[in-house]
XYZ file of C-alpha atoms in Angstrom:
590
model
C 85.800 123.004 132.783
C 83.636 123.655 129.728
C 84.459 126.468 127.307
C 82.049 127.512 124.592
C 82.937 129.287 121.357
C 80.362 130.684 118.935
C 80.228 132.205 115.468
C 83.180 130.267 114.064
C 83.927 131.073 110.420
C 84.065 127.668 108.753
C 85.548 128.581 105.385
C 86.058 131.475 103.004
C 82.890 130.527 101.165
C 80.598 129.520 104.051
C 79.798 131.649 107.067
C 78.053 128.947 109.068
C 77.916 129.180 112.842
C 79.659 126.414 114.790
C 79.332 125.941 118.522
C 82.264 124.292 120.288
C 82.214 122.818 123.778
C 85.625 121.791 125.134
C 86.323 119.089 127.679
C 82.749 118.005 128.344
C 82.665 115.322 131.099
C 81.168 111.864 130.434
C 80.934 109.695 133.556
C 81.271 105.943 133.009
C 79.398 103.294 134.991
C 82.456 102.750 137.239
C 82.773 106.482 138.076
C 85.712 107.256 135.744
C 85.227 110.553 133.897
C 86.141 110.780 130.222
C 86.413 114.090 128.388
C 84.952 115.059 124.997
C 85.101 118.000 122.623
C 81.842 118.748 120.824
C 81.519 120.601 117.532
C 77.936 121.265 116.390
C 75.799 123.550 114.300
C 74.024 126.411 116.004
C 70.429 125.804 116.828
C 68.332 123.313 118.682
C 68.709 120.475 116.155
C 68.068 117.672 116.057
C 71.461 116.768 114.603
C 73.042 113.370 113.857
C 76.399 112.730 115.526
C 79.756 111.570 114.190
C 81.708 110.221 117.149
C 85.268 108.956 117.640
C 87.041 107.491 120.689
C 90.788 106.978 120.900
C 94.115 107.522 122.675
C 95.879 110.171 120.571
C 94.877 113.328 122.438
C 91.824 115.231 121.213
C 93.606 118.524 121.814
C 96.694 117.646 119.746
C 96.646 119.325 116.344
C 97.393 117.061 113.367
C 100.028 119.540 112.193
C 101.846 119.463 115.541
C 101.607 115.801 116.421
C 102.246 114.310 112.972
C 104.174 116.917 110.984
C 105.586 114.623 108.278
C 102.196 113.090 107.590
C 100.622 116.552 107.455
C 103.261 117.720 104.979
C 102.463 114.787 102.687
C 98.757 115.595 102.970
C 99.367 119.250 102.014
C 101.740 118.469 99.108
C 100.127 115.410 97.548
C 96.431 115.896 98.372
C 95.639 119.610 98.193
C 91.884 118.958 98.134
C 92.172 117.360 101.587
C 93.203 120.659 103.169
C 91.151 122.952 100.911
C 87.763 124.276 101.983
C 88.796 124.446 105.640
C 90.860 126.692 107.866
C 92.343 123.451 109.255
C 92.177 125.050 112.705
C 90.560 121.957 114.273
C 92.315 119.174 112.384
C 93.137 116.126 114.500
C 94.928 112.917 113.563
C 92.671 110.373 111.848
C 89.280 111.871 112.822
C 86.901 114.035 110.790
C 87.464 117.739 110.255
C 84.378 119.416 111.775
C 84.634 122.305 109.356
C 83.625 119.938 106.548
C 80.750 118.332 108.481
C 79.033 121.108 110.419
C 77.758 122.858 107.259
C 76.147 119.527 106.265
C 74.144 119.436 109.479
C 76.229 116.978 111.477
C 77.725 117.351 114.922
C 81.148 115.900 115.703
C 82.301 114.511 119.073
C 85.856 113.496 119.922
C 86.420 111.521 123.098
C 89.801 110.920 124.722
C 89.863 107.233 125.597
C 90.359 106.111 129.195
C 93.721 107.258 130.553
C 94.594 109.262 127.437
C 94.665 112.995 126.855
C 92.333 114.686 129.343
C 90.426 111.509 130.299
C 91.293 109.945 133.640
C 91.815 106.261 134.344
C 94.029 103.298 133.492
C 95.333 102.951 129.951
C 94.501 99.408 128.811
C 94.454 99.585 125.033
C 91.802 97.624 123.131
C 90.569 96.056 126.379
C 86.912 95.151 126.987
C 86.690 98.147 129.333
C 87.452 100.468 126.429
C 84.727 98.864 124.351
C 82.285 99.306 127.212
C 83.358 102.950 127.475
C 82.675 103.477 123.783
C 79.257 101.839 124.154
C 78.443 104.267 126.988
C 79.745 107.246 124.980
C 77.473 106.290 122.077
C 74.443 106.111 124.353
C 75.383 109.372 126.094
C 75.700 111.142 122.742
C 72.463 109.704 121.454
C 70.570 111.116 124.452
C 71.863 114.703 124.130
C 69.060 117.238 123.905
C 70.000 118.394 120.407
C 70.778 114.912 119.052
C 68.437 113.136 116.630
C 69.277 109.921 118.496
C 71.435 108.511 115.723
C 75.185 108.139 116.250
C 77.674 107.183 113.549
C 81.263 106.141 114.248
C 84.008 107.384 111.914
C 87.782 107.571 111.976
C 90.942 105.868 110.809
C 92.957 103.068 112.385
C 92.396 103.037 116.186
C 89.242 105.068 115.682
C 88.094 102.384 113.190
C 89.263 99.193 114.919
C 87.146 99.732 118.018
C 84.051 100.172 115.854
C 84.012 96.446 115.030
C 83.988 95.548 118.713
C 81.388 98.008 119.942
C 79.092 97.233 117.000
C 79.007 93.659 118.255
C 77.618 94.998 121.548
C 74.719 96.578 119.646
C 74.282 99.953 121.432
C 70.746 101.156 120.612
C 71.835 104.637 119.494
C 74.479 103.314 117.049
C 73.032 103.826 113.583
C 76.038 103.193 111.302
C 79.823 102.618 111.337
C 82.446 103.657 108.792
C 85.539 101.531 109.467
C 88.305 103.334 107.565
C 91.450 101.187 107.481
C 90.758 99.406 110.738
C 91.846 95.866 111.538
C 89.499 93.418 113.305
C 91.372 90.345 114.635
C 93.731 91.343 117.463
C 95.851 88.217 116.997
C 96.016 87.629 113.214
C 95.839 91.176 111.888
C 98.083 92.923 114.361
C 99.986 91.003 117.040
C 101.092 87.817 115.288
C 101.249 87.459 111.512
C 100.925 83.790 110.768
C 102.006 83.144 114.357
C 105.116 85.369 114.061
C 105.227 88.263 116.539
C 105.129 91.734 114.972
C 106.932 94.483 116.914
C 104.760 97.328 115.619
C 102.643 97.479 118.804
C 105.695 97.986 121.025
C 106.968 100.942 119.001
C 103.515 102.397 118.406
C 102.738 102.526 122.130
C 106.013 104.311 122.812
C 105.635 106.846 120.020
C 101.926 107.656 119.873
C 100.280 106.633 123.180
C 102.696 107.260 126.029
C 103.399 110.722 124.655
C 99.805 111.862 125.267
C 98.953 109.840 128.380
C 96.767 111.546 130.956
C 98.976 112.778 133.793
C 101.781 114.244 131.736
C 100.280 117.641 132.503
C 102.872 120.403 132.259
C 105.330 117.891 130.773
C 103.052 117.631 127.754
C 101.987 120.221 125.195
C 99.207 122.746 125.309
C 96.440 122.588 122.764
C 96.449 125.227 120.042
C 92.660 124.809 119.894
C 91.887 126.109 123.409
C 95.100 126.502 125.445
C 94.292 123.551 127.719
C 97.000 121.060 128.670
C 96.515 118.180 126.252
C 97.421 115.493 128.801
C 95.368 116.760 131.720
C 96.034 119.193 134.556
C 97.982 116.800 136.831
C 101.713 116.312 136.302
C 102.880 112.835 137.378
C 106.286 111.159 137.538
C 107.320 108.444 135.085
C 106.746 105.794 137.739
C 103.263 107.135 138.468
C 102.423 107.174 134.757
C 103.660 103.586 134.372
C 101.376 102.490 137.227
C 98.443 103.926 135.289
C 99.314 102.112 132.048
C 99.029 98.419 131.176
C 102.176 97.207 129.391
C 100.460 95.842 126.342
C 103.714 94.622 124.768
C 104.598 92.509 127.776
C 101.189 90.843 127.616
C 101.442 90.165 123.874
C 104.967 88.754 124.272
C 103.853 86.352 126.979
C 100.745 85.240 125.056
C 102.009 83.664 121.783
C 98.907 81.610 120.997
C 95.395 82.784 120.201
C 92.962 82.543 123.093
C 90.795 84.539 125.498
C 93.106 87.577 125.663
C 92.877 88.166 121.869
C 89.296 86.988 121.497
C 87.954 89.553 123.974
C 89.856 92.229 122.040
C 88.344 91.079 118.717
C 84.752 91.409 117.510
C 81.919 88.922 117.476
C 81.123 89.273 113.790
C 77.839 87.398 114.191
C 76.462 90.236 116.335
C 77.393 93.091 114.007
C 74.044 94.078 112.481
C 74.396 97.824 112.093
C 74.840 99.264 108.571
C 78.581 99.388 107.821
C 81.018 100.770 105.274
C 84.433 99.090 105.448
C 87.173 101.019 103.641
C 90.515 99.276 103.142
C 93.831 100.101 101.529
C 95.720 97.781 99.160
C 98.911 99.053 100.780
C 97.707 98.121 104.281
C 99.608 94.829 104.534
C 100.731 94.163 108.080
C 97.841 95.824 109.953
C 94.492 96.914 108.594
C 93.647 95.467 105.166
C 92.834 91.935 106.273
C 90.464 93.179 108.973
C 88.580 95.463 106.613
C 87.883 92.548 104.312
C 87.206 89.944 107.015
C 84.900 92.349 108.787
C 82.933 93.000 105.637
C 82.725 89.289 104.803
C 81.811 88.002 108.246
C 79.620 90.762 109.730
C 75.957 89.754 110.014
C 74.671 93.112 108.783
C 72.264 93.031 105.832
C 73.433 96.544 104.908
C 77.171 96.415 104.318
C 79.607 97.750 101.770
C 83.314 97.267 101.042
C 85.533 99.882 99.425
C 89.251 99.439 98.779
C 91.549 102.250 97.684
C 95.289 102.903 97.510
C 97.683 105.610 98.724
C 98.826 106.808 102.125
C 97.073 105.381 105.165
C 95.581 108.582 106.552
C 95.200 110.646 103.371
C 92.196 109.386 101.448
C 89.976 109.798 104.485
C 90.424 113.591 104.159
C 90.220 113.957 100.377
C 87.065 115.105 98.562
C 86.578 111.491 97.482
C 86.783 110.190 101.049
C 84.605 112.894 102.629
C 81.944 112.610 99.952
C 81.884 108.833 100.342
C 81.474 109.088 104.098
C 78.818 111.763 103.901
C 76.783 109.818 101.351
C 76.863 106.754 103.592
C 76.017 108.598 106.804
C 73.468 110.753 104.949
C 71.557 107.573 104.144
C 71.672 106.014 107.632
C 71.881 108.958 110.020
C 69.727 111.464 108.164
C 67.449 109.189 106.136
C 68.444 110.825 102.857
C 67.242 109.218 99.610
C 70.609 109.885 97.984
C 71.078 106.790 95.853
C 73.321 104.998 98.348
C 71.169 101.840 98.264
C 71.889 101.499 94.552
C 75.642 101.401 95.161
C 77.379 98.079 94.526
C 78.224 96.271 97.719
C 81.841 95.970 96.660
C 83.754 98.747 94.931
C 87.535 98.550 94.561
C 90.051 100.780 92.854
C 92.340 98.624 90.728
C 95.902 99.914 90.615
C 98.014 100.505 87.483
C 101.767 100.932 87.319
C 101.477 104.569 86.314
C 99.796 105.388 89.619
C 96.270 105.651 88.238
C 93.366 103.448 89.222
C 90.237 101.963 87.616
C 87.057 101.003 89.410
C 85.543 97.549 89.673
C 82.058 97.193 91.161
C 80.595 93.899 92.191
C 78.090 92.306 94.532
C 80.579 89.729 95.814
C 83.970 89.342 97.467
C 86.068 87.756 96.103
C 84.937 89.389 92.884
C 82.524 87.365 90.777
C 84.785 87.957 87.755
C 87.639 86.021 89.380
C 89.293 83.211 87.450
C 91.195 81.236 90.064
C 94.481 80.277 88.450
C 97.271 78.022 89.667
C 100.941 78.583 89.050
C 103.428 75.910 90.103
C 106.834 76.432 91.659
C 109.482 74.732 89.557
C 112.120 74.067 92.224
C 114.733 72.947 89.723
C 114.634 76.111 87.635
C 113.412 78.742 90.080
C 110.396 79.567 87.977
C 106.625 79.934 88.168
C 104.954 77.820 85.486
C 101.388 77.042 84.463
C 101.822 73.251 84.576
C 102.908 70.749 87.184
C 106.663 70.121 86.639
C 105.945 66.519 87.704
C 109.379 65.904 89.050
C 110.770 65.216 92.486
C 112.939 68.088 93.628
C 114.081 70.058 96.620
C 115.920 73.312 97.247
C 117.186 74.932 100.443
C 117.955 78.367 101.767
C 119.528 79.900 104.858
C 116.555 81.058 106.898
C 118.102 84.447 107.682
C 119.323 84.957 104.114
C 117.652 86.206 100.942
C 115.507 83.094 100.422
C 114.433 81.638 97.092
C 112.955 83.526 94.117
C 110.559 82.043 91.575
C 109.824 84.065 88.414
C 107.209 83.711 85.715
C 108.117 84.061 82.055
C 107.524 87.575 80.654
C 103.787 88.074 80.350
C 102.509 87.738 76.794
C 99.559 89.989 77.605
C 98.497 92.141 80.552
C 96.911 90.477 83.591
C 94.927 91.881 86.482
C 95.320 90.424 89.950
C 92.547 91.564 92.310
C 91.723 89.557 95.408
C 93.280 87.193 97.979
C 96.108 84.776 97.164
C 97.333 81.604 98.774
C 100.382 79.338 98.503
C 100.830 75.672 99.355
C 104.315 74.393 100.164
C 105.989 71.254 101.429
C 108.658 72.389 103.932
C 111.257 70.912 106.190
C 113.762 72.531 108.545
C 117.126 71.665 110.031
C 115.583 72.721 113.366
C 112.238 72.127 115.104
C 110.522 75.120 113.479
C 110.699 77.559 110.565
C 109.256 81.002 109.838
C 108.052 81.451 106.254
C 107.777 84.951 104.728
C 106.121 84.870 101.315
C 106.454 87.925 99.071
C 104.608 88.564 95.779
C 106.737 90.782 93.514
C 106.689 92.374 90.078
C 109.694 92.861 87.760
C 109.972 95.112 84.720
C 111.316 93.929 81.345
C 114.857 94.875 82.433
C 114.621 92.640 85.502
C 114.296 95.469 88.012
C 111.803 95.039 90.815
C 108.806 97.410 90.778
C 107.650 98.627 94.194
C 104.408 100.348 95.115
C 103.103 102.986 97.496
C 102.049 101.330 100.715
C 99.798 102.713 103.412
C 102.921 103.921 105.288
C 105.958 102.721 103.352
C 106.466 104.373 99.927
C 108.177 101.266 98.509
C 106.480 97.932 99.060
C 106.124 94.746 97.030
C 102.724 93.640 95.776
C 101.659 91.392 98.667
C 102.830 89.511 101.787
C 101.993 86.280 103.564
C 103.469 84.802 106.749
C 103.378 81.486 108.607
C 105.305 79.827 111.422
C 105.456 76.162 110.434
C 104.498 75.010 113.940
C 101.271 77.037 113.554
C 100.203 75.176 110.396
C 97.005 73.715 111.876
C 94.013 74.749 109.781
C 90.567 75.674 111.123
C 88.524 73.791 108.524
C 85.258 75.563 109.379
C 86.649 79.002 108.436
C 89.147 78.114 105.719
C 88.629 78.504 102.000
C 91.022 77.547 99.173
C 91.834 81.242 98.655
C 92.096 82.166 102.381
C 93.540 79.445 104.628
C 92.534 80.157 108.217
C 94.912 78.917 110.921
C 93.706 78.247 114.454
C 96.952 79.492 116.117
C 95.848 77.692 119.267
C 98.559 74.987 119.289
C 102.190 74.337 118.337
C 103.103 71.404 116.115
C 106.872 71.341 116.152
C 108.805 69.912 113.236
C 111.021 66.865 113.161
C 114.263 68.113 111.575
C 114.532 67.011 107.970
C 110.948 65.734 107.703
C 108.704 67.753 105.366
C 105.199 68.929 106.237
C 102.607 70.601 104.025
C 101.660 74.190 104.884
C 98.950 76.461 103.491
C 99.820 80.168 103.663
C 97.365 83.044 103.483
C 98.582 85.982 101.361
C 96.737 89.194 102.056
C 94.665 90.584 99.162
C 96.097 92.872 96.540
C 95.203 94.522 93.236
C 97.339 95.439 90.255
C 97.265 95.410 86.463
C 100.634 93.994 85.326
C 101.569 94.891 81.736
C 102.815 92.554 79.032
C 106.561 91.984 79.183
C 106.658 92.160 82.985
C 107.227 89.180 85.256
C 105.443 88.014 88.363
C 107.666 86.788 91.189
C 107.263 84.835 94.405
C 109.940 84.847 97.111
C 110.041 82.420 100.011
C 112.395 83.469 102.829
C 112.824 83.250 106.578
C 112.914 86.938 107.491
C 111.329 90.219 106.542
C 111.548 91.531 102.979
C 113.840 94.521 102.406
C 114.275 96.438 99.168
C 117.682 97.618 98.036
C 116.999 101.377 98.200
C 117.119 103.929 100.973
C 114.867 103.548 103.999
C 111.931 105.914 104.481
C 110.686 107.432 107.738
C 107.709 109.159 109.345
C 107.824 111.347 112.437
C 105.484 109.032 114.356
C 107.331 105.820 113.437
C 110.362 104.561 115.367
C 111.983 102.207 112.880
C 113.185 103.030 109.340
C 110.926 101.554 106.657
C 112.582 99.280 104.099
C 109.634 97.670 102.346
C 107.450 96.362 105.184
C 106.658 99.693 106.756
C 106.770 99.473 110.550
C 105.313 95.920 110.484
C 108.473 93.930 111.052
C 109.227 90.726 112.936
C 112.573 91.340 114.628
C 111.894 90.296 118.226
C 114.745 87.950 119.067
C 112.866 86.493 122.004
C 110.218 85.293 119.545
C 112.722 84.271 116.844
C 115.834 82.819 118.542
C 118.581 82.197 116.027
C 119.028 78.633 117.283
C 115.558 77.798 115.983
C 114.792 80.279 113.201
C 118.309 80.726 111.861
C 118.624 77.229 110.415
C 118.235 75.904 106.911
C 114.788 75.621 105.361
C 114.050 73.253 102.444
C 111.161 73.237 99.952
C 110.118 69.868 98.519
C 108.190 68.713 95.471
C 107.087 65.160 94.620
C 104.020 63.372 93.371
C 102.188 63.844 96.656
C 102.976 67.538 97.206
C 103.359 70.086 94.446
C 104.170 73.659 95.605
C 101.672 76.017 94.052
C 100.407 79.580 94.082
C 96.704 80.448 93.703
C 96.043 83.729 91.882
C 92.852 85.798 91.527
C 93.027 86.707 87.833
C 90.219 88.944 86.617
C 88.242 88.492 83.390
C 88.331 91.499 81.135
C 90.818 94.313 81.646
C 89.501 97.713 82.681
C 89.685 100.374 80.020
C 88.491 103.652 81.541
C 90.740 105.452 84.006
C-alpha cells in the first residue's frame, strides 16, 4: 500500500510543498521486500537523497517511542524542536521538515524484519549491509533523484554506514556518521575483552518491541495510521523464529574472529567523502569508532568533529543540522559553500562550567599535543611527574573499590584533549584479572567532579578496560597512545606472577582548572558514583556512571576467577605510568 500526501505546511514561516509516500516497497535480490517512507519536495527534481536504514520502526514517532529523550530535547535544546511542526520526527534520523525546504529528499527504510519490512532480524549481519547497498542503488535510480545518495543518522543509522561504504555502492556520494561505532568487537561487544551487556538489554528494549509481525500487538503510527510492526500478528514463538538471538551468539564468541570481522568495516575500502561526528561522553559504545573510522578510512575527503552533550540531541540542534547540510551541500549538491576550507579535525573542548571552546587542526591526535607521562607512586597512592624509582606493590580486592592515585593540586590549568594510555605490571591470585581504569577529576575540596555523558548525566572523564589474558598486542596497529589488542587468543596468568599490560583509554577532552586534581583509579569492576542513579525510558538498567555500558554478566566474569585479589607492581624493569595528551596553549574564546 502506498499513500501520498501533498501540500504539507512545513513551518510557520515556510509554506513549501512536501510530497510523502508511505510504505514504498523495495525488493531485495533474494525476494524479501523492505518498506520505505519517502519525503520529497514537489516537482520533478532532480533532488539529492538523505537515506537511513535501521530497526527502530519508521512509523514510530520520537515523542511516543522515546518520551524521556524527547522531553530532554524540548527542555534543554529548544532550537532542536523549533522551526518544525515535529509531526514527522523519528528517533535518530533527520527531520524532513528541516531538509525539504533545502531541496533534499529524505528516505527512511525499515531494516529487514523490523517495522513494516519482512524477513529475518539478524542485526548488523552482512545481509543487512547488502540490503543497505541495494537501498542506496534503488534510491539513486529513482526518476526524480539526482543520482547522489547521502547516508545520515545517529547510532544504528550511523554504524552501518561504515560497513556499506566499504562496499562502494556507485550511488553513494557521502556519509555522515553521527555517533556511530565501527568495530563490532572492541567498540560494542567486548571492551578490552570484557563482555558488555548493553546489547542484550538494547535488543529487548528497542528492537523486539518493533519487530515485524507484532501487528495488532504493536502501536499504530501517528503519521499515517498504519500498524508500525506490519499487518500480520504473530505469536511470541513465531516472532522468536524470525529473530536471531544476537546476545547468545556474542556470549558464545568471546574472541575476535570472523563473526565480528564481517560485522565491522574494511576501512581500506572506504573512499567516499565522510564526516565522522563523535561525542566525548560516548565512552562504552560510539566514540572510539568515530575516531578510528576517521583515522583509518582511505577517503581523501574526510573530516572529524567531536562535541559533547546528550547522545541524540546535537544531531537535531541548529549547529548539528547546519553542519550536516553544509557537508551534504558540498558533496550531494556540488555547492561551493566553503566546506573544503574547513579544518579536517574540529573538536569542542569542554570546560567545567559546561561551555566549550573550539580547536581546529589538520591532524588527529592534535598537532598541538605534548605527550606527558605521569607515574603511579604505589607507596603513596599518587600520580607524580617523575619515576619513584622504588620497588613496590599494592593489592586490591577485585570486586571492591580498587586503588586511587591522585595528582597534587594543579598549579595552573591544563587541557587534556586526545587519547590516553596506561601501562601496568599486574598479577592476580587467580588465572585472570579484569582491569577497569577510570580517569577522574577532583575539586579543591576533594569532591569528585562528574560530567554529562552521551546517556548518563554523571560520568567520570574517561574509561579504559582490559582482561589480562587478552593482553597480546597487535604491533602493526598499535601506537604508544592507542594500544591495539588482537583479542584473538587467551594468555592466562600464573597466580602471583606479574605481567605487563598496556591499556587503551578512550579519548577525552577537558580543561581542568588550577587547584583541581587529576585522578586515576584501577579496579576490577565497573565504576559507580555515590549519587542517585539516572534512567531513560529506553534503557533497562539504572545508570550509575557508566551509562548502560556495564559488564555484569556472571557467565563472563565468574567470581572464582574475577573475584580474587589483584596486585600492581613497580620495580626497575616495570614502572606503572599514564600517558596524557596535554595541549599547548589554553583556549581563550568561548
